[in-house]
Structures are given as structure tokens and as C-alpha cells.
Tab-separated table of C-alpha atoms and ligand atoms in Angstrom:
chain	number	residue	atom	x	y	z
A	2	MET	CA	0.032	-0.169	0.354
A	3	THR	CA	2.802	2.466	0.580
A	4	ASN	CA	3.579	2.733	-3.035
A	5	GLU	CA	0.047	3.537	-3.740
A	6	PRO	CA	-1.468	7.065	-3.867
A	7	SER	CA	-3.002	8.228	-0.148
A	8	THR	CA	-6.601	7.234	0.183
A	9	LYS	CA	-9.593	7.696	2.518
A	10	ILE	CA	-12.850	5.840	2.924
A	11	GLY	CA	-15.171	7.541	4.414
A	12	ILE	CA	-18.259	5.674	6.390
A	13	ILE	CA	-21.739	7.227	7.681
A	14	GLY	CA	-22.953	4.778	10.464
A	15	ALA	CA	-20.877	3.268	13.023
A	16	GLY	CA	-23.128	0.564	14.250
A	17	ALA	CA	-22.681	-2.677	13.908
A	18	VAL	CA	-22.041	-2.912	9.798
A	19	GLY	CA	-20.006	0.524	9.616
A	20	ALA	CA	-17.842	-0.348	12.551
A	21	THR	CA	-17.157	-3.941	11.289
A	22	ILE	CA	-16.297	-2.417	7.421
A	23	ALA	CA	-14.059	-0.392	8.984
A	24	TYR	CA	-12.531	-3.359	11.325
A	25	ALA	CA	-12.269	-5.209	8.120
A	26	CYS	CA	-10.903	-2.501	5.772
A	27	LEU	CA	-8.222	-1.750	8.765
A	28	LEU	CA	-6.925	-5.509	9.180
A	29	ARG	CA	-6.412	-5.737	5.542
A	30	GLY	CA	-4.785	-2.351	4.957
A	31	VAL	CA	-7.640	-1.133	2.341
A	32	SER	CA	-6.632	2.278	2.880
A	33	HIS	CA	-4.183	5.100	4.625
A	34	GLN	CA	-7.520	7.252	6.220
A	35	ILE	CA	-10.567	5.480	7.340
A	36	SER	CA	-13.174	8.062	9.043
A	37	LEU	CA	-16.296	7.540	10.407
A	38	TYR	CA	-19.155	9.666	11.049
A	39	ASP	CA	-22.368	8.982	13.148
A	40	ILE	CA	-25.350	11.628	15.199
A	41	GLY	CA	-24.144	9.044	18.178
A	42	THR	CA	-21.574	11.213	19.580
A	43	GLU	CA	-20.003	8.628	21.910
A	44	LYS	CA	-20.896	5.536	19.888
A	45	VAL	CA	-18.449	7.079	17.322
A	46	HIS	CA	-15.982	8.574	19.549
A	47	ALA	CA	-16.045	4.713	21.279
A	48	GLU	CA	-15.628	2.723	18.008
A	49	THR	CA	-12.840	5.111	16.626
A	50	LEU	CA	-11.332	4.686	19.995
A	51	ASP	CA	-11.400	1.178	20.170
A	52	LEU	CA	-10.013	0.817	16.434
A	53	ASN	CA	-7.376	2.950	17.285
A	54	HIS	CA	-6.096	0.779	20.407
A	55	GLY	CA	-5.082	-2.197	17.772
A	56	MET	CA	-3.240	0.007	15.425
A	57	GLN	CA	0.368	-2.073	16.213
A	58	PHE	CA	-1.235	-5.120	14.990
A	59	VAL	CA	-2.075	-3.829	11.509
A	60	PRO	CA	-0.960	-2.147	8.401
A	61	PRO	CA	-0.071	1.686	9.094
A	62	ALA	CA	-3.694	3.663	8.739
A	63	GLN	CA	-5.823	6.636	10.645
A	64	VAL	CA	-8.650	6.283	12.095
A	65	ASN	CA	-10.886	9.461	12.983
A	66	GLY	CA	-14.416	9.685	14.023
A	67	SER	CA	-16.887	12.509	14.752
A	68	ASP	CA	-20.458	13.580	15.278
A	69	ASP	CA	-19.147	16.309	12.457
A	70	ILE	CA	-19.310	15.496	9.127
A	71	ASN	CA	-16.935	17.413	7.983
A	72	VAL	CA	-14.763	14.564	9.617
A	73	LEU	CA	-15.409	12.744	5.967
A	74	ALA	CA	-13.928	16.032	4.002
A	75	GLY	CA	-12.408	14.742	0.709
A	76	SER	CA	-13.151	10.864	1.154
A	77	ASP	CA	-12.269	8.927	-2.097
A	78	VAL	CA	-15.606	6.391	-1.613
A	79	ILE	CA	-18.390	7.370	1.174
A	80	VAL	CA	-19.778	3.975	2.654
A	81	MET	CA	-23.575	4.497	3.319
A	82	THR	CA	-24.571	2.124	6.519
A	83	ALA	CA	-26.719	4.782	8.393
A	84	GLY	CA	-30.218	3.893	9.115
A	85	ALA	CA	-32.841	1.758	10.377
A	86	LYS	CA	-31.990	-1.901	10.586
A	87	GLN	CA	-34.638	-4.981	10.291
A	88	LYS	CA	-36.124	-6.178	13.552
A	89	PRO	CA	-37.024	-9.507	13.506
A	90	GLY	CA	-39.581	-10.268	11.291
A	91	GLN	CA	-39.582	-7.042	9.488
A	92	SER	CA	-38.445	-7.127	5.368
A	93	ARG	CA	-35.423	-4.768	4.532
A	94	LEU	CA	-38.512	-3.236	2.223
A	95	GLU	CA	-40.301	-2.426	5.520
A	96	ILE	CA	-38.030	0.574	6.400
A	97	ALA	CA	-37.641	2.216	3.390
A	98	GLY	CA	-39.144	5.317	4.465
A	99	VAL	CA	-37.192	5.755	6.934
A	100	ASN	CA	-33.952	5.585	5.507
A	101	THR	CA	-35.266	7.364	2.900
A	102	GLU	CA	-35.517	10.198	4.676
A	103	ILE	CA	-32.088	9.972	6.036
A	104	LEU	CA	-30.689	9.956	2.673
A	105	ARG	CA	-32.881	13.113	1.691
A	106	LYS	CA	-30.480	15.100	4.448
A	107	ILE	CA	-27.345	13.743	4.281
A	108	ILE	CA	-26.629	13.807	0.408
A	109	PRO	CA	-26.418	17.419	0.222
A	110	ASP	CA	-23.578	16.876	3.357
A	111	ILE	CA	-22.270	14.197	1.643
A	112	LEU	CA	-21.314	16.863	-2.193
A	113	ARG	CA	-20.356	19.303	-0.016
A	114	VAL	CA	-17.552	17.392	1.867
A	115	ALA	CA	-16.683	15.022	-0.521
A	116	PRO	CA	-17.787	16.039	-4.327
A	117	ASP	CA	-15.701	13.417	-5.849
A	118	ALA	CA	-16.168	10.207	-4.013
A	119	ILE	CA	-17.634	6.956	-4.994
A	120	LEU	CA	-20.866	6.606	-3.018
A	121	LEU	CA	-21.438	3.301	-1.927
A	122	LEU	CA	-24.866	2.290	-0.579
A	123	VAL	CA	-25.141	-0.372	1.778
A	124	THR	CA	-28.165	0.626	4.071
A	125	ASN	CA	-31.520	-1.093	3.419
A	126	PRO	CA	-33.498	-1.825	1.007
A	127	VAL	CA	-30.111	-1.550	-0.496
A	128	ASP	CA	-31.589	-1.410	-3.971
A	129	VAL	CA	-33.964	1.072	-3.196
A	130	MET	CA	-31.608	3.403	-1.413
A	131	THR	CA	-28.674	3.433	-4.505
A	132	TYR	CA	-31.824	4.549	-6.698
A	133	VAL	CA	-32.772	6.653	-4.380
A	134	ALA	CA	-29.413	7.962	-4.155
A	135	GLN	CA	-28.762	8.051	-7.341
A	136	LYS	CA	-31.990	10.544	-8.178
A	137	LEU	CA	-30.935	12.830	-5.137
A	138	SER	CA	-27.187	13.010	-5.947
A	139	GLY	CA	-27.649	13.623	-9.221
A	140	LEU	CA	-23.817	12.216	-9.686
A	141	PRO	CA	-23.071	9.854	-12.564
A	142	PRO	CA	-24.442	6.615	-12.309
A	143	ALA	CA	-20.994	4.479	-12.233
A	144	ARG	CA	-20.322	6.238	-9.237
A	145	VAL	CA	-23.630	5.287	-7.054
A	146	PHE	CA	-23.814	1.685	-6.357
A	147	GLY	CA	-24.880	-0.668	-3.444
A	148	SER	CA	-23.226	-3.477	-1.992
A	149	GLY	CA	-26.197	-5.674	-3.713
A	150	THR	CA	-26.016	-8.998	-3.762
A	151	VAL	CA	-22.397	-9.553	-2.820
A	152	LEU	CA	-23.262	-10.683	0.251
A	153	ASP	CA	-26.514	-13.065	-1.151
A	154	SER	CA	-23.786	-14.706	-3.336
A	155	SER	CA	-20.828	-15.015	-0.568
A	156	ARG	CA	-23.259	-17.286	1.195
A	157	PHE	CA	-24.748	-18.780	-1.854
A	158	ARG	CA	-20.679	-20.009	-2.714
A	159	TYR	CA	-20.181	-21.108	0.660
A	160	LEU	CA	-23.624	-23.195	1.225
A	161	ILE	CA	-22.474	-24.723	-2.526
A	162	GLY	CA	-18.887	-25.341	-1.442
A	163	GLN	CA	-19.972	-27.059	2.024
A	164	GLN	CA	-22.544	-29.084	0.008
A	165	CYS	CA	-19.821	-30.398	-1.918
A	166	SER	CA	-16.966	-30.680	0.252
A	167	VAL	CA	-15.407	-27.811	-2.039
A	168	ALA	CA	-13.115	-24.629	-1.332
A	169	VAL	CA	-15.731	-21.906	-1.450
A	170	GLN	CA	-12.810	-20.046	-3.247
A	171	ASN	CA	-13.528	-22.793	-6.508
A	172	VAL	CA	-17.138	-22.406	-6.435
A	173	HIS	CA	-18.471	-19.839	-8.735
A	174	SER	CA	-22.014	-18.669	-8.799
A	175	TYR	CA	-24.169	-15.275	-8.503
A	176	ILE	CA	-26.927	-14.458	-6.928
A	177	VAL	CA	-28.672	-11.794	-8.832
A	178	GLY	CA	-32.065	-8.956	-8.444
A	179	GLU	CA	-33.002	-7.773	-5.228
A	180	HIS	CA	-31.026	-7.797	-1.719
A	181	GLY	CA	-33.977	-9.771	-0.720
A	182	ASP	CA	-37.262	-12.016	-1.093
A	183	SER	CA	-37.015	-11.697	-4.625
A	184	GLU	CA	-33.523	-12.644	-5.194
A	185	ILE	CA	-32.368	-15.115	-8.001
A	186	PRO	CA	-29.582	-18.157	-8.144
A	187	LEU	CA	-28.145	-18.282	-11.093
A	188	TRP	CA	-28.049	-21.978	-11.099
A	189	SER	CA	-27.743	-22.310	-14.866
A	190	SER	CA	-23.917	-20.535	-15.190
A	191	SER	CA	-22.571	-21.616	-11.773
A	192	SER	CA	-19.590	-23.488	-11.830
A	193	ILE	CA	-17.401	-25.507	-9.366
A	194	GLY	CA	-13.752	-24.610	-11.058
A	195	ALA	CA	-14.383	-25.321	-14.854
A	196	VAL	CA	-16.985	-28.206	-14.232
A	197	PRO	CA	-20.832	-26.620	-14.755
A	198	LEU	CA	-22.629	-27.400	-11.469
A	199	ASN	CA	-25.526	-29.375	-13.235
A	200	GLN	CA	-22.306	-31.887	-13.889
A	201	TRP	CA	-21.254	-32.045	-10.862
A	202	HIS	CA	-20.887	-35.701	-9.881
A	203	VAL	CA	-17.881	-36.177	-7.941
A	204	PRO	CA	-17.668	-39.097	-5.671
A	205	GLY	CA	-17.631	-38.677	-2.157
A	206	HIS	CA	-18.071	-34.690	-3.234
A	207	GLY	CA	-21.968	-34.156	-2.561
A	208	SER	CA	-25.025	-34.078	-4.471
A	209	LEU	CA	-26.869	-31.220	-5.946
A	210	ALA	CA	-30.216	-32.706	-7.150
A	211	GLU	CA	-33.159	-30.481	-7.086
A	212	SER	CA	-33.965	-30.988	-3.886
A	213	ASP	CA	-30.496	-29.934	-2.456
A	214	ARG	CA	-30.446	-26.736	-4.533
A	215	ASN	CA	-33.768	-25.817	-2.550
A	216	THR	CA	-32.244	-26.340	0.581
A	217	ILE	CA	-29.454	-24.179	-0.349
A	218	PHE	CA	-31.014	-21.179	-1.969
A	219	LYS	CA	-33.920	-21.693	1.087
A	220	ASP	CA	-30.755	-21.383	3.699
A	221	VAL	CA	-29.329	-18.115	1.702
A	222	GLN	CA	-32.635	-16.205	1.931
A	223	GLU	CA	-33.366	-16.982	5.329
A	224	ALA	CA	-29.916	-16.886	6.373
A	225	ALA	CA	-29.883	-12.669	7.298
A	226	ALA	CA	-33.286	-13.261	9.348
A	227	GLN	CA	-31.534	-16.265	10.975
A	228	VAL	CA	-28.302	-14.230	12.111
A	229	ILE	CA	-30.949	-11.092	13.512
A	230	HIS	CA	-32.714	-13.554	15.642
A	231	GLY	CA	-29.595	-15.168	17.044
A	232	LYS	CA	-27.217	-11.684	17.303
A	233	GLY	CA	-30.021	-8.931	16.464
A	234	ALA	CA	-27.396	-7.647	13.447
A	235	THR	CA	-25.422	-8.926	10.749
A	236	ASN	CA	-22.501	-7.699	10.709
A	237	TYR	CA	-18.888	-10.427	9.849
A	238	ALA	CA	-19.862	-11.202	6.327
A	239	VAL	CA	-21.286	-7.758	5.771
A	240	GLY	CA	-18.106	-6.130	7.116
A	241	LEU	CA	-15.670	-8.122	4.695
A	242	ALA	CA	-17.523	-8.127	1.937
A	243	VAL	CA	-17.893	-4.268	1.588
A	244	CYS	CA	-14.091	-4.538	2.430
A	245	ASN	CA	-13.498	-6.247	-0.772
A	246	ILE	CA	-15.764	-4.076	-2.501
A	247	LEU	CA	-13.785	-1.153	-1.494
A	248	GLU	CA	-10.380	-3.042	-2.256
A	249	CYS	CA	-11.805	-3.303	-6.006
A	250	ILE	CA	-12.613	0.083	-6.200
A	251	LEU	CA	-9.480	1.915	-4.375
A	252	HIS	CA	-6.557	-0.315	-5.931
A	253	ASN	CA	-8.611	-0.062	-9.209
A	254	GLU	CA	-8.991	-4.238	-9.590
A	255	ASN	CA	-11.409	-4.699	-12.393
A	256	ARG	CA	-13.416	-7.321	-10.249
A	257	VAL	CA	-16.587	-8.862	-11.446
A	258	LEU	CA	-18.800	-8.267	-7.988
A	259	PRO	CA	-22.378	-8.223	-8.140
A	260	VAL	CA	-23.231	-4.793	-6.960
A	261	SER	CA	-26.634	-2.966	-7.446
A	262	SER	CA	-26.065	-0.226	-9.650
A	263	LEU	CA	-28.344	1.343	-12.347
A	264	LEU	CA	-29.711	-0.602	-15.360
A	265	GLN	CA	-30.403	0.439	-18.643
A	266	ASN	CA	-31.684	-1.849	-21.136
A	267	TYR	CA	-29.793	-4.846	-19.830
A	268	ARG	CA	-32.374	-7.575	-21.056
A	269	GLY	CA	-34.600	-4.926	-21.450
A	270	ILE	CA	-34.872	-3.795	-17.803
A	271	SER	CA	-34.192	-0.171	-17.259
A	272	ASP	CA	-34.691	2.561	-14.607
A	273	VAL	CA	-33.958	0.103	-11.729
A	274	CYS	CA	-31.137	-0.385	-9.643
A	275	LEU	CA	-30.390	-4.038	-9.226
A	276	SER	CA	-27.531	-6.779	-8.885
A	277	VAL	CA	-26.122	-8.384	-11.574
A	278	PRO	CA	-22.702	-9.256	-12.364
A	279	CYS	CA	-20.854	-6.033	-12.908
A	280	LEU	CA	-16.931	-4.898	-13.526
A	281	VAL	CA	-16.143	-2.280	-10.679
A	282	ASN	CA	-12.874	-0.392	-10.944
A	283	ARG	CA	-11.619	3.024	-9.556
A	284	ASN	CA	-14.157	4.842	-11.613
A	285	GLY	CA	-16.992	2.333	-9.698
A	286	VAL	CA	-19.407	0.276	-11.846
A	287	GLU	CA	-18.047	0.383	-15.357
A	288	ASP	CA	-20.211	-2.200	-17.131
A	289	THR	CA	-23.039	-4.664	-16.671
A	290	LEU	CA	-22.011	-8.015	-17.732
A	291	PRO	CA	-24.327	-10.653	-19.974
A	292	VAL	CA	-24.233	-13.408	-18.054
A	293	PRO	CA	-26.423	-16.508	-19.352
A	294	MET	CA	-29.773	-16.895	-17.710
A	295	ASN	CA	-32.064	-19.919	-18.445
A	296	VAL	CA	-35.670	-18.475	-19.189
A	297	ASP	CA	-37.203	-19.159	-15.600
A	298	GLU	CA	-33.905	-16.993	-14.210
A	299	GLU	CA	-34.406	-14.258	-16.588
A	300	ALA	CA	-38.561	-14.190	-15.624
A	301	GLY	CA	-36.900	-14.162	-11.841
A	302	LEU	CA	-34.482	-11.077	-12.755
A	303	ARG	CA	-37.926	-9.287	-14.296
A	304	ALA	CA	-39.998	-10.096	-11.305
A	305	SER	CA	-37.751	-8.850	-8.939
A	306	ALA	CA	-37.010	-5.663	-10.884
A	307	ASN	CA	-40.957	-4.851	-10.502
A	308	ARG	CA	-40.918	-5.515	-7.084
A	309	ILE	CA	-37.883	-2.737	-6.420
A	310	ARG	CA	-39.239	-0.244	-8.611
A	311	GLU	CA	-42.329	-0.269	-7.419
A	312	VAL	CA	-40.710	0.333	-3.981
A	313	VAL	CA	-39.523	3.403	-5.450
A	314	ARG	CA	-42.305	4.674	-6.917
A	315	SER	CA	-44.704	4.333	-3.777
A	316	LEU	CA	-41.812	6.364	-1.830
A	317	GLY	CA	-41.863	8.912	-4.724
A	318	PHE	CA	-39.200	8.312	-6.941
B	26	NAD	P1	-27.128	0.195	13.549
B	26	NAD	O1	-28.259	0.312	13.719
B	26	NAD	O2	-26.295	-0.793	14.543
B	26	NAD	O3	-25.911	1.341	13.269
B	26	NAD	C1	-26.958	1.962	12.672
B	26	NAD	C2	-25.922	3.484	12.773
B	26	NAD	O4	-26.593	4.537	12.295
B	26	NAD	C3	-26.477	4.111	14.317
B	26	NAD	O5	-25.150	3.991	15.077
B	26	NAD	C4	-26.929	5.249	13.982
B	26	NAD	O6	-26.889	6.270	15.541
B	26	NAD	C5	-26.673	6.031	12.657
B	26	NAD	N1	-27.414	6.803	12.555
B	26	NAD	C6	-28.669	6.500	12.026
B	26	NAD	N2	-29.193	8.145	11.646
B	26	NAD	C7	-28.066	8.573	10.743
B	26	NAD	C8	-27.753	10.000	10.436
B	26	NAD	N3	-28.453	10.600	10.236
B	26	NAD	N4	-26.967	10.161	10.363
B	26	NAD	C9	-25.514	9.475	11.007
B	26	NAD	N5	-25.584	8.534	11.590
B	26	NAD	C10	-26.999	8.058	11.700
B	26	NAD	O7	-27.339	-0.734	12.334
B	26	NAD	P2	-26.525	-1.712	11.688
B	26	NAD	O8	-26.703	-3.083	12.438
B	26	NAD	O9	-25.266	-0.930	11.436
B	26	NAD	O10	-27.256	-1.706	10.153
B	26	NAD	C11	-27.221	-0.188	9.333
B	26	NAD	C12	-27.802	-1.124	7.959
B	26	NAD	O11	-27.044	-1.744	7.172
B	26	NAD	C13	-29.313	-1.052	7.906
B	26	NAD	O12	-30.178	-0.732	7.314
B	26	NAD	C14	-29.343	-2.658	7.928
B	26	NAD	O13	-30.495	-3.566	7.371
B	26	NAD	C15	-27.834	-2.325	6.947
B	26	NAD	N6	-27.470	-3.757	6.094
B	26	NAD	C16	-27.258	-4.149	4.652
B	26	NAD	C17	-26.651	-5.171	4.540
B	26	NAD	C18	-26.213	-5.349	2.747
B	26	NAD	O14	-25.960	-6.705	2.587
B	26	NAD	N7	-27.062	-4.540	2.259
B	26	NAD	C19	-26.143	-5.978	5.112
B	26	NAD	C20	-26.424	-6.262	6.889
B	26	NAD	C21	-27.079	-4.915	7.440
């Protein structure tokens, strides 16, 4: 990192998700500076102190925190995690109204303190928030995107890896669509190594019959609720997933990530933010990838787009 230009990550919200993103970025040495902003004065100071107390054990970096948004000045990327989270039994879409109002208030301040930043949305419902942030900010679509189904895809890959006793890094599969109930698993283009999943028959390495697939996907859909039920929030996996996106942006890596971006004529779908595999680099979302889909997967993606669009329209956007 020492030979790379100095970079700064600004994180809005020092709750379970924001603080864990900061921690993951610190451990991996993603940026020279990490700044946390939260309206909870004591909370943001406490998280900042705790992160700084571990500085001896991580690559050199500066961590600042404040209840003054100017702490985010000059950020290269602003990560939005502030807002209400789901209570047990609540869907992500149910918290859209309150989190939209937070965006309405905070976006002018973000544009003032970090006019050149990429805006990465994590607050739920993330696809709706991404669209709202894009409209309110007027920034180019490439620079406003959401963490989308990066987390869902990592849960999916983990479960397939477990089922087949294969390292998760060798599982290549995407969840697309909404980060939420209408998301779609792209089984037809999934592979382990270069073996398409529908041809996976390795003795001693699991089966992916239809019933196994149904169980895996159901577990992905119920993953967040399961974790929230047990500990009140999800933070570690989302922290790592967002850290991975930040690394890809700040190190200009051109990784393929299923982030939530504004689609314009993607398989005929337009004017909605949802996840499909995208090329991500220092400029943000460079392009969407034309991933093969069967008829059911494409129909599912369309239904997911309609569902997100409905919520966005109900909020007046
Ligand atoms: P949390 O309640 O622990 O933290 C939220 C923080 O936001 C609090 O510290 C609060 O003080 C702060 N906040 C509220 N309004 C603010 C404002 N106007 N300005 C600055 N700070 C403000 O919640 P959490 O568990 O960290 O979750 C945060 C969000 O992330 C939720 O919407 C949750 O649903 C979402 N989330 C998204 C994903 C994903 O994959 N996209 C995964 C997990 C959680």
C-alpha cells in the first residue's frame, strides 16, 4: 500500500455494520485513512478509540471519528450504513421510508464535503436506497452503487462449497436481482472449477439434486433473519463483503462483483437498481456483464426489478 496514492474511506454510521467494515478494512490495509461519522457522539468516539487501540497490529492507517460530517472531507469513497435496520420478522423493504428521509437530509452534505467520492450504499433496502441516492445526488450512475448481492452470493458459494466439500474460492455462482426476498440464484451459469454445476458428480463430494438446490437457496434467503434472530444484527460477513468492494475500487482491480447499479436496457430492464455481475474499478461500475440466464432466471430477474421499482415509486421517486 505504501507505493500507492493516499486514499480515504468515509463511513456513515458507526453501528454494527459501519464499525465492522472499518475493522475489516483496517485488518486488510485497504486505505491510509478511515473516517467514521455518526449522529451518536459517544458511539462514534468509542468505536474510533477501540479501532485505534489495535493500530500496533495492522498495516499503518489513520482512523478518525466524529459526529461532525466534515470528518468525511475528501473521501474517495463514502460508504452509507446509517439508518434503521430490520427488526426480527421485518422485511428489508419495510424500512425504506425512514432510510429515504435520512438520505434526503445527508446527501447535500456528502456532496459538499466529498464531491468527487464514489457513493457505496449498504443501508437497506439497498437497491431502493441506491436508486434514491442516485436521484437525490444527480451523480453519474457509475459512481453510485450498492453492495447488492455480493453478500448473498458469498453465502450461496459457502453453502455450495459445504454441500460439495470444495473450497468456497473454487465455487463460481451469483445471486442476482434484489438483495432481499425476490433474489434469484443463477444455477444455470454456476460452476465448480470449470465444471458446470449441473454436471457435478464427484464421488464423495455431495449431490446437487433439485432438493439440495432448493435447500441451499432457502438457506441463503433465510440467512439474514437467522443471524438477526440470534444476535440482533449481521456484521462480519457484510463487513468483509464491503471491504472486498472497497479494495476493488481503491486498488482499481476490475473485479466482477454483483453490485446493485442502475440498469439501462439490461435484458430489456431499465431504470431500476439491482444486482447483476458488474465490472468494478476506480471509476465505480464500469459495465454490467451479459451473463447467460435460462428462461426462469430471466423471468425472476424481471419480477425482482418490478418489485423494487414498485417500492421506489411508492416513495415518490
Ligand atoms: P445499527 O443500528 O447498529 O447502526 C446504525 C447507525 O446509524 C447507528 O449508530 C445510528 O446512530 C446511525 N445513524 C442513524 N441515523 C443517522 C444519521 N442521520 N447520520 C449518521 N448516522 C446515523 O445498524 P446496523 O446493524 O449497522 O445496520 C445498518 C444498516 O445496514 C441497516 O439498514 C441494515 O439493514 C443494513 N445492512 C445491510 C446489509 C447489506 O448487505 N446491504 C447487511 C447488513 C445490514
